[in-house]
Amino acid sequence: MKHTLSVLVENNPGALSRIAGLFSGRGFNIESLCVAATLDPTLSHLTLTTSGDDLIIEQIIKQLNRLVDVYKVVDVTEEGAYVEREMALIKVKAEAETRAEILRMCDIFRCKVVDVSPRTYTVEVTGPKTKIDAVVELLKPIGIKEIAKTGVIAMSREKKSL
Amino acid sequence: MAKMAGKQMFVEALKREGVQVIFGYPGGAIIDLYDALDQDGTIKHILVRHEQGAAHAADGYARASGRVGVCLATSGPGATNTVTGIATAYMDSVPIVVFTGQVPTALIGNDAFQEVDIVGITRPCTKHNYLVKDVKDLPRVIKSAFYIARTGRPGPVLVDIPKDVQNAKAEFNYDEEIKLRSYNPVLDPHIKQIEKAYHLFEHCKRPILYVGGGAVISGAHEEVRELAELIHAPVAMTLMGLGAFPGTHPLNIGMLGMHGTYCANMTMANSDLILAIGARFDDRVTGKVDAFAPHAKIIHIDVDPTSIQKNVKVDIPIVGDCRKALQKLIKVIADNGRPTETWKEIFSPWWEQIHAWEKRHPLGYKKDPNVIKPQFVIETLYGMTKGRAIITTEVGQNQMWTAQFYKFDSPRSILSSGGLGTMGYGLPAAIGAQMAFPDRLVIDIAGDGSIQMNIQELATAMEQRLPIKIVILNNRFLGMVRQWQELFYDRRYVATDFTFTPDFVKIAEAYGATGLRATRPDEVEDVLKKGLETPGLVIMEFVIAREEGVFPMVPAGKATTEMLLV
């Protein structure tokens, strides 16, 4: 099963590579990883998605907690309701005959066109992974030239916080 | 506050940590620290002959004494040479702090002469590590390094110090308490878990105490004994746990695992309750996990939560210091009033069964009047020393024969590379142990393969006038691998036959030590006696039966009940 983990980690050099190294060294898989500093600049918030059975996820969480730099680990998928977002920039081929079609789709999915050139649109799409996948699928036949995705960021809903 | 150079901070910090001896090897990137050590003159430095030896010696010092071992190496090759020693300490949870020199900060990342990213290299095999880029951080980093190394589940910490940081100046403040908000090992076990554990004892019929290295590290040997005697339970130990419970105690059923006793493995396999104390269900102990102790409930005490539930499913996890957990458990059992006599009665059918297993396949070997059996050497050595020695071992058959045939009555009396299985560990570890205990008898039990992996440390031992005794069981084979080839590869002895072996007696003499050799069984006693009585370093070589095996043996991947017996 897929799990989304929120990890608070000391903003120290090497902290990220310790986490990444832990996954590779122990044969766990990272599906996506997003990191940035929190309001407290000494701490970074890292969102990591991975998958495995309960025993593996338990090991992953324990192993993360064992790292001296890791302050807190929460499995947001286990904590109940949560919101999850990913962003993608998609550069799509935009010829005269497809321009209107692309704009209509952007409208339906609430995407934004952030760059225009004679031959391309660059579309920004934000949402859960399923939505991004849907947009990508629809744009594929038109011709995607380049794609950049952020990976998932997530947070528990309501009062719960890290 | 007056300013101080990094190199002086280093010396001052070590003194504040109570460091009396460090093991190391100099080089361009560490020369300033050496100079500062010499200027100060209070800390003894042991010059090894290879940085791997320094790390193992610091490890041996730590295992024997329970204090933090310290080693020092230069950048680049000096640093990488310590890696095997660091990984060895990591696997066996030994507190050492390794200081390495680094090229000046301005050159880091430029492929400078003798530059290597040692922090990156050792990230997976240290508990934590640091690259100090600003001299202002140095005191706090060194203090944290010692704190992290010795607390919780102990382990190695590496501190990499660039040459310019060694010479830069800043204020030295070492009095601030170390508080690492992200590092809070849980030492006090939860009483609810202890009570649940007790409840399982009340209902069990066939318990076993499974004792590992964590019991030694936390100093829980008295508690293990108290608990075992209170409820009259059998005690089996892992290689790392040897000495945590007296090897001569009637409740001791021996070592378990791949080369454990038939009795210990059968007892574990047929138990209905396992209390694991600072043991981690290593694959060498469980054998095939699916077939491991199918009827047993498992209580697992460990200070490191990652060890719990890693290999086997556990019914009652108890996170905390082994000693504290056992103290609480003993109190709960004592308060609930079932006297020892009652426990004895309840477990008496279980003991009958255990004694039957013990009788069926006791630890043994076929005696031979013409050729020296290695087990006989160890037995005789035990008879002469009666457990007053600190034994270090190399890795392989010599290690397993020692574990089987020497009885360890006190903790920290066997130093052996359990987790990593590092050949070449024994001699430098013996140097470390002898430095910690100059007046005790320290014996390295070695094979002819292992001893050659760090044989250069004979020079270190001689230079320091350490009276280490080295027992070499020479079968001119890499014995353990040969044994696997014999059993599982149709006796194709590929790359395990040492067609060339040096003359170990002459090696001893070349280093200025004493060399003795026995080639016949009737010489064993005399050589051991003479070797132990001769002052200074002595190498005793025993030319043993070439194709002797270590038995019992659980073939890799098999259940522990599927043992190959003698």
Coordinates of C-alpha atoms in Angstrom, one line a residue, chain A residues 8-15 17-18 26 40 42-43 55 58-59 62-72, chain B residues 90 119 123-124 126-130 133 148 153 180-184 304-313 317:
Chain A
L8 CA 10.5 17.0 10.2
V9 CA 14.2 17.0 10.0
E10 CA 17.0 19.2 11.2
N11 CA 18.1 21.6 8.5
N12 CA 21.7 20.3 8.6
P13 CA 23.9 19.5 5.7
G14 CA 23.7 15.8 4.9
A15 CA 20.4 15.2 6.5
S17 CA 21.2 12.2 2.0
R18 CA 21.0 10.3 5.3
R26 CA 17.9 -1.0 3.3
D40 CA 11.5 27.6 11.7
T42 CA 16.4 25.2 11.5
L43 CA 13.8 22.5 10.5
L55 CA 5.9 -4.4 8.7
E58 CA 6.8 0.2 10.5
Q59 CA 10.5 -0.4 9.9
K62 CA 11.4 3.4 13.0
Q63 CA 14.5 3.7 11.0
L64 CA 13.7 7.3 10.1
N65 CA 13.2 8.0 13.8
R66 CA 16.5 6.5 14.6
L67 CA 18.4 9.0 12.6
V68 CA 19.9 11.6 14.9
D69 CA 18.7 14.4 12.6
V70 CA 15.1 13.3 12.4
Y71 CA 12.8 15.3 14.7
K72 CA 9.4 13.7 13.9
Chain B
Y90 CA 28.4 -0.2 14.1
V119 CA 31.3 11.7 5.9
R123 CA 27.1 7.7 6.6
P124 CA 25.6 4.2 6.4
T126 CA 28.1 5.3 11.7
K127 CA 25.4 6.2 14.2
H128 CA 26.0 9.8 13.2
N129 CA 28.8 11.8 11.7
Y130 CA 30.0 15.4 11.3
K133 CA 33.3 23.6 8.8
I148 CA 25.7 10.2 20.8
R153 CA 22.1 2.1 21.4
L180 CA 19.7 17.4 20.8
R181 CA 16.0 17.9 20.2
S182 CA 15.9 15.2 17.6
Y183 CA 17.7 12.6 19.6
N184 CA 16.0 11.3 22.6
D304 CA 16.6 0.4 19.8
P305 CA 13.0 0.2 18.5
T306 CA 14.2 -0.7 15.0
S307 CA 15.5 -4.0 16.3
I308 CA 12.0 -4.9 17.4
Q309 CA 9.8 -6.5 14.8
K310 CA 12.6 -6.3 12.2
N311 CA 13.0 -10.0 11.6
V312 CA 10.3 -11.7 13.6
K313 CA 6.8 -10.7 14.8
P317 CA 7.7 -5.0 22.5

